Amino acid sequence: MRNRNNWLIFIVILVAFSLWIDLSKNIAIINPFNDKPLVERNVDVKLGLDLRGGLQALLEADVPAETVITTEELTNAKNILQNRANALGVSEITMQTAGDRRIVAEFPGITNPEEVVATLKQTALLEFVDMGTSPVPVGTIIKTDAGGASTTAPTAVPTPIDPAAAPTDPAAAPEEIIYNTVMTGAGLETASVTRNTAGQYQISFVLKPDSTNVFGEYTTSHRGQYLAIVLDKQVISTPTINDPITSGEGVITGQFTQEEAQTLAVQLRSGALPIPIKVVESRTIGATLGEESIRKSVLAGIIGLVVVILFMAFNYRLPGLVADLALICYALFSLMLFKLIPVTLTLPGIAGFILSVGMAVDANVLIFERLKEELRGGRNLRQAIDLAWSRAWPSIRDSNTSTLITCVILFLFGNTFGASMVKGFSVTLALGVGISLFTAIIVTRTFLHTVMDNLKLAEHPRWFGL
């Protein structure tokens, strides 16, 4: 009895918490001592590309067909692209590897697809290059001994020049010069946009501990010389080393706009792509179809839920009503998890959820049919309930396990071939199966025992379908 009461209290608290999450778009928990938020989070429903509209892009490794690309390189490229998109403020993005050299990217609700795609595919190879006492003009394409060739259209190789007399024609170089790269962007810990005293945008950076030592030693021994900051082999700044930089902190200056500075900081934080990426195909998807799909999906969900509730109530009487109450709890718990994880809802994902509504009462059907058999066999109500649950459990376990195995296979298939809709279906169906097990085994049983304590079977046999 004590155990059932504890479960009942837990279920009531869980229902209250679910209602709070389900009815909120943003949640905040305030610290009572200083009125500062302990937790702040957006828990609005995340809609997928087919429901919200946006951009879908197919990205491919921009290397010759005979070049072998490892799974690790493709996965790292996907993770870097995802970090860049998140830093740009693109929400609810989905990126999946497709085959051995392609990545499928989906950006729901974006307004400037060209800018997003252009930022994602840049390699952003940052280099700190030793220019000695002869810098080259800003904007010049150079060659260095790190990172391979330039990804930008090459210009003539420049000759080092005296800062007092910079040539206007860098094409006058008599011989090719390869500059020494002191350190690459891989040594950066973080980068962020700041402003200097003149109000100009710049990128402040912090180096990793091992790179701090290298940078400190170099700037100490090369005081008064030029250290060029080069992005994708193009010189963007040629500052002079006035004092040794041993703290591991510095700034990148240049004629940046706010957008350019923000984009550069994003690229530097996420790192250079291990392989160059090109956009094979991109298409913008409108939200008109999504609005219609949402409306029909909600209607289908309501109809399905009502039909299941009526079936359980008419067929199983009082236990059916208890199961209906547990089914409402199931819907509340499911929506709460979808918003907290969060799960990006697509049309197939909603279909998986609607399907799981019907599956949510499968366990109850097995249990209640077994309950009728035990009651007809002369068991008292308490014994019949316990036996019904214990004897129906093997069938419930096996049926749900087989469904979960199918969900895993669908998820792996969708992940391997870039079929995000298949993944969405498998995720929502698997979550639905897990929650339905909890509501059938714990919630329904607790509710039924609570009702049973105040009823006598001999006085109300028809309430149990007898």
CSV table of C-alpha atoms in Angstrom, one decimal:
chain,number,residue,atom,x,y,z
A,1,MET,CA,0.0,0.0,0.0
A,2,ARG,CA,2.8,2.4,0.9
A,3,ASN,CA,4.6,1.6,-2.4
A,4,ARG,CA,1.4,2.4,-4.4
A,5,ASN,CA,0.9,5.6,-2.5
A,6,ASN,CA,4.5,6.6,-3.3
A,7,TRP,CA,3.9,5.9,-7.0
A,8,LEU,CA,0.6,7.9,-7.0
A,9,ILE,CA,2.4,10.9,-5.5
A,10,PHE,CA,5.2,10.6,-8.1
A,11,ILE,CA,2.6,10.4,-11.0
A,12,VAL,CA,0.7,13.4,-9.7
A,13,ILE,CA,4.0,15.4,-9.5
A,14,LEU,CA,5.0,14.2,-13.0
A,15,VAL,CA,1.6,15.2,-14.5
A,16,ALA,CA,1.9,18.7,-12.9
A,17,PHE,CA,5.4,19.1,-14.3
A,18,SER,CA,4.3,17.9,-17.7
A,19,LEU,CA,1.5,20.4,-17.8
A,20,TRP,CA,3.9,23.2,-17.0
A,21,ILE,CA,6.2,22.2,-19.8
A,22,ASP,CA,3.5,21.4,-22.3
A,23,LEU,CA,1.8,24.8,-21.8
A,24,SER,CA,5.0,26.9,-21.8
A,25,LYS,CA,7.2,28.2,-24.6
A,26,ASN,CA,10.0,29.4,-22.2
A,27,ILE,CA,10.7,28.2,-18.7
A,28,ALA,CA,12.8,29.9,-16.0
A,29,ILE,CA,13.6,28.8,-12.4
A,30,ILE,CA,14.6,31.8,-10.3
A,31,ASN,CA,17.1,31.7,-7.5
A,32,PRO,CA,15.1,33.0,-4.4
A,33,PHE,CA,18.2,34.4,-2.8
A,34,ASN,CA,19.4,36.8,-5.6
A,35,ASP,CA,16.5,36.8,-8.1
A,36,LYS,CA,18.7,35.5,-10.8
A,37,PRO,CA,17.5,32.7,-13.1
A,38,LEU,CA,19.0,29.2,-12.2
A,39,VAL,CA,17.5,27.7,-15.4
A,40,GLU,CA,16.3,29.4,-18.6
A,41,ARG,CA,15.3,27.5,-21.6
A,42,ASN,CA,13.2,27.7,-24.7
A,43,VAL,CA,10.8,24.7,-24.7
A,44,ASP,CA,8.7,25.7,-27.7
A,45,VAL,CA,7.8,22.8,-30.1
A,46,LYS,CA,10.6,22.4,-32.7
A,47,LEU,CA,9.1,21.9,-36.2
A,48,GLY,CA,11.1,20.2,-39.0
A,49,LEU,CA,11.7,21.4,-42.5
A,50,ASP,CA,8.6,19.9,-44.0
A,51,LEU,CA,6.3,21.6,-41.4
A,52,ARG,CA,8.1,25.0,-41.0
A,53,GLY,CA,9.8,25.6,-44.4
A,54,GLY,CA,13.5,26.5,-44.9
A,55,LEU,CA,16.5,25.2,-46.7
A,56,GLN,CA,17.7,21.7,-47.6
A,57,ALA,CA,21.2,21.4,-49.0
A,58,LEU,CA,23.2,18.5,-50.3
A,59,LEU,CA,26.9,19.0,-49.5
A,60,GLU,CA,29.7,16.9,-51.1
A,61,ALA,CA,33.4,16.6,-50.6
A,62,ASP,CA,35.1,18.8,-53.2
A,63,VAL,CA,37.9,16.4,-54.0
A,64,PRO,CA,38.6,14.2,-57.0
A,65,ALA,CA,36.5,11.1,-57.3
A,66,GLU,CA,39.4,8.7,-56.8
A,67,THR,CA,40.4,10.4,-53.5
A,68,VAL,CA,39.5,8.2,-50.5
A,69,ILE,CA,37.6,10.0,-47.7
A,70,THR,CA,37.5,8.3,-44.3
A,71,THR,CA,34.4,8.0,-42.1
A,72,GLU,CA,36.2,10.1,-39.5
A,73,GLU,CA,37.0,12.9,-41.9
A,74,LEU,CA,33.4,13.1,-43.1
A,75,THR,CA,32.0,12.9,-39.5
A,76,ASN,CA,34.4,15.6,-38.3
A,77,ALA,CA,33.3,17.8,-41.3
A,78,LYS,CA,29.7,17.3,-40.4
A,79,ASN,CA,30.3,18.2,-36.7
A,80,ILE,CA,32.2,21.4,-37.7
A,81,LEU,CA,29.5,22.4,-40.1
A,82,GLN,CA,26.9,21.8,-37.4
A,83,ASN,CA,28.9,23.9,-34.9
A,84,ARG,CA,29.1,26.8,-37.4
A,85,ALA,CA,25.4,26.7,-38.1
A,86,ASN,CA,24.6,26.7,-34.4
A,87,ALA,CA,26.9,29.7,-33.8
A,88,LEU,CA,25.2,31.6,-36.6
A,89,GLY,CA,21.9,31.2,-34.8
A,90,VAL,CA,20.4,28.7,-37.2
A,91,SER,CA,18.1,26.7,-34.9
A,92,GLU,CA,16.9,23.1,-35.1
A,93,ILE,CA,19.3,22.2,-37.9
A,94,THR,CA,19.7,18.6,-39.0
A,95,MET,CA,22.9,17.2,-40.6
A,96,GLN,CA,23.5,13.7,-41.5
A,97,THR,CA,26.2,11.9,-43.5
A,98,ALA,CA,24.9,10.2,-46.6
A,99,GLY,CA,27.2,7.6,-48.1
A,100,ASP,CA,30.9,8.0,-48.0
A,101,ARG,CA,31.3,11.6,-49.2
A,102,ARG,CA,28.0,13.5,-48.8
A,103,ILE,CA,26.2,15.4,-46.1
A,104,VAL,CA,22.5,16.3,-46.0
A,105,ALA,CA,21.8,19.5,-44.2
A,106,GLU,CA,18.4,20.9,-43.3
A,107,PHE,CA,17.8,24.4,-41.9
A,108,PRO,CA,14.2,25.0,-40.9
A,109,GLY,CA,12.9,28.6,-40.8
A,110,ILE,CA,16.0,30.4,-42.1
A,111,THR,CA,15.6,33.6,-44.1
A,112,ASN,CA,19.0,33.9,-45.8
A,113,PRO,CA,20.0,30.5,-47.2
A,114,GLU,CA,22.8,31.9,-49.4
A,115,GLU,CA,24.7,33.4,-46.5
A,116,VAL,CA,24.4,30.3,-44.4
A,117,VAL,CA,25.6,28.0,-47.2
A,118,ALA,CA,28.5,30.3,-48.1
A,119,THR,CA,29.7,30.4,-44.4
A,120,LEU,CA,29.4,26.7,-43.9
A,121,LYS,CA,31.5,25.6,-46.9
A,122,GLN,CA,34.5,27.9,-46.3
A,123,THR,CA,37.6,26.1,-45.0
A,124,ALA,CA,38.7,29.0,-42.8
A,125,LEU,CA,42.3,28.1,-42.5
A,126,LEU,CA,43.8,30.8,-40.2
A,127,GLU,CA,47.6,31.2,-40.2
A,128,PHE,CA,50.0,33.5,-38.3
A,129,VAL,CA,52.7,34.0,-40.9
A,130,ASP,CA,56.3,35.3,-40.4
A,131,MET,CA,56.8,38.3,-42.7
A,132,GLY,CA,60.1,39.4,-41.2
A,133,THR,CA,60.7,43.1,-41.9
A,134,SER,CA,59.0,43.1,-45.4
A,135,PRO,CA,55.2,42.8,-45.3
A,136,VAL,CA,53.0,42.4,-48.3
A,137,PRO,CA,49.8,44.4,-48.9
A,138,VAL,CA,46.5,43.4,-47.3
A,139,GLY,CA,44.4,41.3,-49.6
A,140,THR,CA,47.4,39.6,-51.3
A,141,ILE,CA,47.2,35.8,-51.9
A,142,ILE,CA,50.4,34.2,-50.7
A,143,LYS,CA,51.9,30.7,-50.4
A,144,THR,CA,52.8,29.2,-47.0
A,145,ASP,CA,54.4,26.0,-45.8
A,146,ALA,CA,51.2,24.9,-44.0
A,147,GLY,CA,47.7,23.9,-45.0
A,148,GLY,CA,48.1,23.2,-48.7
A,149,ALA,CA,47.1,25.5,-51.5
A,150,SER,CA,44.8,28.5,-51.4
A,151,THR,CA,41.1,27.9,-51.8
A,152,THR,CA,40.8,31.4,-53.4
A,153,ALA,CA,41.6,32.2,-57.0
A,154,PRO,CA,45.4,32.7,-57.0
A,155,THR,CA,47.2,35.9,-57.9
A,156,ALA,CA,50.8,36.5,-58.8
A,157,VAL,CA,53.2,35.6,-56.1
A,158,PRO,CA,54.4,38.7,-54.3
A,159,THR,CA,57.9,39.8,-53.4
A,160,PRO,CA,58.5,40.9,-49.8
A,161,ILE,CA,58.6,44.7,-49.7
A,162,ASP,CA,59.9,47.4,-47.6
A,163,PRO,CA,57.0,48.9,-45.5
A,164,ALA,CA,58.1,52.5,-46.5
A,165,ALA,CA,57.8,51.7,-50.2
A,166,ALA,CA,55.0,49.2,-50.9
A,167,PRO,CA,54.8,48.3,-54.6
A,168,THR,CA,51.6,48.8,-56.4
A,169,ASP,CA,52.1,45.8,-58.7
A,170,PRO,CA,52.8,42.6,-56.8
A,171,ALA,CA,53.1,40.7,-60.1
A,172,ALA,CA,56.7,42.0,-60.4
A,173,ALA,CA,58.0,39.1,-58.3
A,174,PRO,CA,61.2,37.6,-59.8
A,175,GLU,CA,60.9,34.4,-57.9
A,176,GLU,CA,58.3,32.4,-55.9
A,177,ILE,CA,58.4,32.9,-52.1
A,178,ILE,CA,56.9,30.4,-49.6
A,179,TYR,CA,56.3,32.0,-46.2
A,180,ASN,CA,56.8,30.3,-42.9
A,181,THR,CA,53.6,29.6,-40.8
A,182,VAL,CA,54.3,30.2,-37.1
A,183,MET,CA,51.0,28.8,-36.0
A,184,THR,CA,47.6,27.8,-37.4
A,185,GLY,CA,44.1,28.4,-36.1
A,186,ALA,CA,44.2,24.9,-34.6
A,187,GLY,CA,46.0,26.6,-31.7
A,188,LEU,CA,43.0,28.8,-30.8
A,189,GLU,CA,41.0,28.0,-27.7
A,190,THR,CA,38.2,30.5,-28.5
A,191,ALA,CA,37.5,33.6,-30.6
A,192,SER,CA,34.9,36.3,-30.1
A,193,VAL,CA,33.9,39.7,-31.7
A,194,THR,CA,34.9,42.8,-29.8
A,195,ARG,CA,35.5,46.5,-30.5
A,196,ASN,CA,38.6,48.6,-30.1
A,197,THR,CA,38.7,52.1,-28.6
A,198,ALA,CA,37.9,53.6,-32.0
A,199,GLY,CA,34.7,51.5,-32.3
A,200,GLN,CA,36.1,49.2,-35.0
A,201,TYR,CA,35.2,45.5,-35.0
A,202,GLN,CA,38.0,43.0,-34.2
A,203,ILE,CA,38.3,39.4,-33.2
A,204,SER,CA,39.7,38.7,-29.7
A,205,PHE,CA,41.3,35.2,-29.3
A,206,VAL,CA,42.6,33.0,-26.6
A,207,LEU,CA,45.3,30.4,-27.3
A,208,LYS,CA,45.5,26.9,-26.0
A,209,PRO,CA,48.2,26.3,-23.4
A,210,ASP,CA,50.7,24.6,-25.7
A,211,SER,CA,50.3,27.2,-28.4
A,212,THR,CA,50.7,30.0,-25.8
A,213,ASN,CA,54.3,28.9,-25.2
A,214,VAL,CA,55.0,28.7,-28.9
A,215,PHE,CA,53.5,32.1,-29.6
A,216,GLY,CA,55.2,33.7,-26.6
A,217,GLU,CA,58.7,32.4,-27.6
A,218,TYR,CA,58.2,33.6,-31.2
A,219,THR,CA,56.9,37.1,-30.3
A,220,THR,CA,59.8,37.5,-27.8
A,221,SER,CA,62.5,36.7,-30.4
A,222,HIS,CA,60.9,38.7,-33.3
A,223,ARG,CA,60.1,42.0,-31.6
A,224,GLY,CA,59.7,44.8,-34.2
A,225,GLN,CA,59.0,42.5,-37.1
A,226,TYR,CA,55.8,41.8,-39.0
A,227,LEU,CA,53.4,38.9,-38.2
A,228,ALA,CA,50.8,38.6,-40.9
A,229,ILE,CA,47.4,37.2,-40.1
A,230,VAL,CA,46.3,35.1,-43.1
A,231,LEU,CA,42.9,33.6,-43.8
A,232,ASP,CA,42.7,31.0,-46.6
A,233,LYS,CA,46.0,32.2,-47.9
A,234,GLN,CA,44.8,35.8,-48.1
A,235,VAL,CA,46.5,38.4,-46.0
A,236,ILE,CA,43.9,40.2,-43.9
A,237,SER,CA,46.3,42.1,-41.5
A,238,THR,CA,50.0,42.7,-41.0
A,239,PRO,CA,50.5,43.9,-37.5
A,240,THR,CA,53.9,44.7,-36.0
A,241,ILE,CA,55.1,42.8,-32.9
A,242,ASN,CA,55.6,45.7,-30.5
A,243,ASP,CA,55.8,43.6,-27.3
A,244,PRO,CA,56.0,39.9,-26.6
A,245,ILE,CA,52.6,38.2,-26.3
A,246,THR,CA,53.0,35.7,-23.5
A,247,SER,CA,49.5,35.8,-22.0
A,248,GLY,CA,48.0,33.7,-24.8
A,249,GLU,CA,45.5,36.4,-25.7
A,250,GLY,CA,45.4,38.7,-28.7
A,251,VAL,CA,43.3,40.4,-31.3
A,252,ILE,CA,42.9,40.2,-35.1
A,253,THR,CA,42.4,43.6,-36.6
A,254,GLY,CA,41.2,44.5,-40.1
A,255,GLN,CA,38.5,46.5,-41.9
A,256,PHE,CA,35.7,44.2,-40.7
A,257,THR,CA,32.0,44.9,-40.7
A,258,GLN,CA,30.0,43.4,-37.9
A,259,GLU,CA,28.8,40.6,-40.1
A,260,GLU,CA,32.3,39.8,-41.4
A,261,ALA,CA,33.7,39.8,-37.9
A,262,GLN,CA,31.0,37.5,-36.6
A,263,THR,CA,31.4,35.1,-39.5
A,264,LEU,CA,35.2,35.0,-39.1
A,265,ALA,CA,34.8,34.4,-35.3
A,266,VAL,CA,32.4,31.5,-36.0
A,267,GLN,CA,34.8,29.9,-38.5
A,268,LEU,CA,37.8,30.2,-36.1
A,269,ARG,CA,35.9,28.8,-33.2
A,270,SER,CA,34.7,25.7,-35.1
A,271,GLY,CA,38.0,25.2,-36.8
A,272,ALA,CA,39.0,24.4,-40.4
A,273,LEU,CA,37.2,21.7,-42.3
A,274,PRO,CA,39.3,18.5,-42.8
A,275,ILE,CA,38.0,18.3,-46.4
A,276,PRO,CA,36.7,21.1,-48.7
A,277,ILE,CA,33.0,21.1,-49.2
A,278,LYS,CA,30.9,22.1,-52.2
A,279,VAL,CA,27.1,22.5,-52.5
A,280,VAL,CA,25.7,20.0,-55.0
A,281,GLU,CA,22.1,20.9,-54.6
A,282,SER,CA,20.0,23.3,-52.5
A,283,ARG,CA,16.3,24.1,-52.5
A,284,THR,CA,14.1,26.3,-50.5
A,285,ILE,CA,10.9,24.7,-49.1
A,286,GLY,CA,7.9,26.8,-48.3
A,287,ALA,CA,5.8,26.5,-45.2
A,288,THR,CA,2.4,26.5,-46.9
A,289,LEU,CA,2.3,22.7,-47.1
A,290,GLY,CA,3.6,22.5,-43.6
A,291,GLU,CA,0.7,24.5,-42.2
A,292,GLU,CA,-1.8,22.3,-44.0
A,293,SER,CA,0.1,19.2,-42.8
A,294,ILE,CA,0.1,20.4,-39.2
A,295,ARG,CA,-3.6,21.0,-39.3
A,296,LYS,CA,-4.4,17.6,-40.7
A,297,SER,CA,-2.0,15.9,-38.4
A,298,VAL,CA,-3.5,17.5,-35.3
A,299,LEU,CA,-7.0,16.5,-36.5
A,300,ALA,CA,-5.9,12.9,-37.2
A,301,GLY,CA,-4.3,12.8,-33.7
A,302,ILE,CA,-7.4,14.0,-32.0
A,303,ILE,CA,-9.7,11.6,-33.9
A,304,GLY,CA,-7.3,8.7,-33.2
A,305,LEU,CA,-7.1,9.6,-29.4
A,306,VAL,CA,-10.9,9.9,-29.1
A,307,VAL,CA,-11.6,6.6,-30.9
A,308,VAL,CA,-9.1,4.8,-28.7
A,309,ILE,CA,-10.6,6.3,-25.6
A,310,LEU,CA,-14.2,5.4,-26.6
A,311,PHE,CA,-13.1,1.8,-27.5
A,312,MET,CA,-11.4,1.2,-24.2
A,313,ALA,CA,-14.3,2.7,-22.2
A,314,PHE,CA,-17.1,0.7,-24.0
A,315,ASN,CA,-15.1,-2.6,-24.2
A,316,TYR,CA,-13.5,-2.7,-20.7
A,317,ARG,CA,-15.8,-0.5,-18.6
A,318,LEU,CA,-14.1,0.7,-15.4
A,319,PRO,CA,-10.6,-0.6,-16.3
A,320,GLY,CA,-11.0,1.0,-19.7
A,321,LEU,CA,-11.7,4.4,-18.1
A,322,VAL,CA,-8.7,4.0,-15.9
A,323,ALA,CA,-6.6,3.2,-19.1
A,324,ASP,CA,-8.1,6.3,-20.8
A,325,LEU,CA,-6.8,8.4,-17.9
A,326,ALA,CA,-3.4,6.8,-18.2
A,327,LEU,CA,-3.6,7.5,-22.0
A,328,ILE,CA,-4.1,11.2,-21.3
A,329,CYS,CA,-1.0,11.0,-19.0
A,330,TYR,CA,0.8,9.3,-21.9
A,331,ALA,CA,0.1,12.2,-24.2
A,332,LEU,CA,1.2,14.7,-21.6
A,333,PHE,CA,4.5,12.8,-20.9
A,334,SER,CA,5.2,12.4,-24.6
A,335,LEU,CA,4.8,16.1,-25.5
A,336,MET,CA,6.9,17.0,-22.4
A,337,LEU,CA,9.8,14.8,-23.6
A,338,PHE,CA,9.5,16.1,-27.2
A,339,LYS,CA,9.9,19.6,-25.9
A,340,LEU,CA,12.7,18.9,-23.4
A,341,ILE,CA,15.0,16.6,-25.5
A,342,PRO,CA,14.1,18.4,-27.9
A,343,VAL,CA,12.7,16.3,-30.7
A,344,THR,CA,12.3,18.1,-34.1
A,345,LEU,CA,8.8,17.1,-35.2
A,346,THR,CA,8.5,16.3,-38.9
A,347,LEU,CA,5.4,14.9,-40.6
A,348,PRO,CA,6.6,11.3,-40.4
A,349,GLY,CA,7.5,12.0,-36.8
A,350,ILE,CA,4.0,13.1,-36.0
A,351,ALA,CA,2.8,9.9,-37.8
A,352,GLY,CA,5.0,7.9,-35.5
A,353,PHE,CA,3.5,9.6,-32.5
A,354,ILE,CA,-0.1,9.0,-33.7
A,355,LEU,CA,0.8,5.3,-34.3
A,356,SER,CA,2.2,5.0,-30.8
A,357,VAL,CA,-1.1,6.3,-29.4
A,358,GLY,CA,-2.8,3.1,-30.6
A,359,MET,CA,0.2,1.0,-29.4
A,360,ALA,CA,0.0,2.7,-26.0
A,361,VAL,CA,-3.1,0.7,-25.2
A,362,ASP,CA,-1.9,-2.6,-26.6
A,363,ALA,CA,-0.4,-3.6,-23.2
A,364,ASN,CA,-3.7,-2.6,-21.5
A,365,VAL,CA,-5.7,-4.8,-23.9
A,366,LEU,CA,-3.5,-7.8,-23.0
A,367,ILE,CA,-3.7,-7.1,-19.3
A,368,PHE,CA,-7.5,-6.5,-19.2
A,369,GLU,CA,-8.3,-9.6,-21.3
A,370,ARG,CA,-6.2,-11.6,-18.8
A,371,LEU,CA,-8.0,-9.8,-16.0
A,372,LYS,CA,-11.3,-11.0,-17.2
A,373,GLU,CA,-10.0,-14.6,-17.4
A,374,GLU,CA,-8.8,-14.5,-13.9
A,375,LEU,CA,-12.0,-13.0,-12.6
A,376,ARG,CA,-14.0,-15.7,-14.4
A,377,GLY,CA,-11.7,-18.3,-12.8
A,378,GLY,CA,-12.9,-17.2,-9.3
A,379,ARG,CA,-10.0,-15.0,-8.3
A,380,ASN,CA,-10.8,-12.0,-6.1
A,381,LEU,CA,-10.2,-8.6,-7.7
A,382,ARG,CA,-6.8,-7.9,-6.0
A,383,GLN,CA,-5.4,-11.3,-7.0
A,384,ALA,CA,-6.8,-11.0,-10.5
A,385,ILE,CA,-5.2,-7.7,-11.1
A,386,ASP,CA,-1.8,-8.8,-9.9
A,387,LEU,CA,-1.9,-12.1,-11.8
A,388,ALA,CA,-3.1,-10.3,-15.0
A,389,TRP,CA,-0.1,-8.0,-14.9
A,390,SER,CA,2.4,-10.7,-14.2
A,391,ARG,CA,1.1,-13.2,-16.8
A,392,ALA,CA,0.6,-10.6,-19.5
A,393,TRP,CA,4.1,-9.1,-19.0
A,394,PRO,CA,6.0,-11.6,-21.2
A,395,SER,CA,3.8,-10.9,-24.2
A,396,ILE,CA,4.0,-7.1,-23.6
A,397,ARG,CA,7.8,-7.3,-23.3
A,398,ASP,CA,8.3,-9.3,-26.5
A,399,SER,CA,6.0,-7.2,-28.6
A,400,ASN,CA,7.5,-3.9,-27.5
A,401,THR,CA,11.0,-5.2,-27.8
A,402,SER,CA,10.4,-6.2,-31.4
A,403,THR,CA,9.0,-2.7,-32.1
A,404,LEU,CA,12.1,-1.1,-30.5
A,405,ILE,CA,14.4,-3.3,-32.6
A,406,THR,CA,12.6,-2.1,-35.7
A,407,CYS,CA,13.0,1.5,-34.5
A,408,VAL,CA,16.8,1.0,-34.1
A,409,ILE,CA,17.0,-0.5,-37.6
A,410,LEU,CA,15.1,2.5,-39.1
A,411,PHE,CA,17.2,5.0,-37.2
A,412,LEU,CA,20.4,3.4,-38.4
A,413,PHE,CA,19.1,3.3,-42.0
A,414,GLY,CA,18.1,6.9,-41.9
A,415,ASN,CA,21.4,8.0,-40.3
A,416,THR,CA,23.4,6.1,-42.9
A,417,PHE,CA,21.6,7.3,-46.0
A,418,GLY,CA,20.6,10.8,-44.8
A,419,ALA,CA,16.9,10.0,-44.6
A,420,SER,CA,16.0,12.4,-41.8
A,421,MET,CA,12.3,11.7,-42.1
A,422,VAL,CA,12.9,8.0,-41.4
A,423,LYS,CA,14.9,9.0,-38.4
A,424,GLY,CA,12.2,11.2,-37.1
A,425,PHE,CA,9.6,8.5,-37.4
A,426,SER,CA,11.8,6.0,-35.6
A,427,VAL,CA,12.6,8.4,-32.7
A,428,THR,CA,9.0,9.4,-32.0
A,429,LEU,CA,7.8,5.8,-32.3
A,430,ALA,CA,10.6,4.5,-29.9
A,431,LEU,CA,9.8,7.2,-27.4
A,432,GLY,CA,6.2,6.4,-27.6
A,433,VAL,CA,6.8,2.7,-27.0
A,434,GLY,CA,8.9,3.5,-23.9
A,435,ILE,CA,6.4,5.9,-22.5
A,436,SER,CA,3.5,3.5,-23.2
A,437,LEU,CA,5.3,0.8,-21.2
A,438,PHE,CA,5.6,3.1,-18.2
A,439,THR,CA,1.9,4.2,-18.4
A,440,ALA,CA,0.6,0.6,-18.8
A,441,ILE,CA,2.8,-1.0,-16.2
A,442,ILE,CA,3.0,1.7,-13.6
A,443,VAL,CA,0.3,4.4,-14.2
A,444,THR,CA,-2.6,2.2,-15.1
A,445,ARG,CA,-1.9,-0.3,-12.4
A,446,THR,CA,-1.5,2.4,-9.7
A,447,PHE,CA,-4.8,4.1,-10.8
A,448,LEU,CA,-6.6,0.8,-10.9
A,449,HIS,CA,-5.5,-0.2,-7.4
A,450,THR,CA,-6.5,3.2,-6.1
A,451,VAL,CA,-10.0,2.8,-7.5
A,452,MET,CA,-10.2,-0.8,-6.4
A,453,ASP,CA,-9.6,0.0,-2.8
A,454,ASN,CA,-13.0,1.8,-2.7
A,455,LEU,CA,-15.0,-0.8,-4.7
A,456,LYS,CA,-16.3,-4.3,-4.2
A,457,LEU,CA,-16.4,-6.6,-7.3
A,458,ALA,CA,-19.4,-8.5,-6.0
A,459,GLU,CA,-21.5,-5.3,-6.0
A,460,HIS,CA,-20.3,-4.0,-9.4
A,461,PRO,CA,-19.3,-7.0,-11.6
A,462,ARG,CA,-20.5,-5.3,-14.8
A,463,TRP,CA,-18.1,-2.4,-14.2
A,464,PHE,CA,-15.3,-5.0,-15.0
A,465,GLY,CA,-17.0,-6.4,-18.1
A,466,LEU,CA,-18.5,-9.5,-16.3
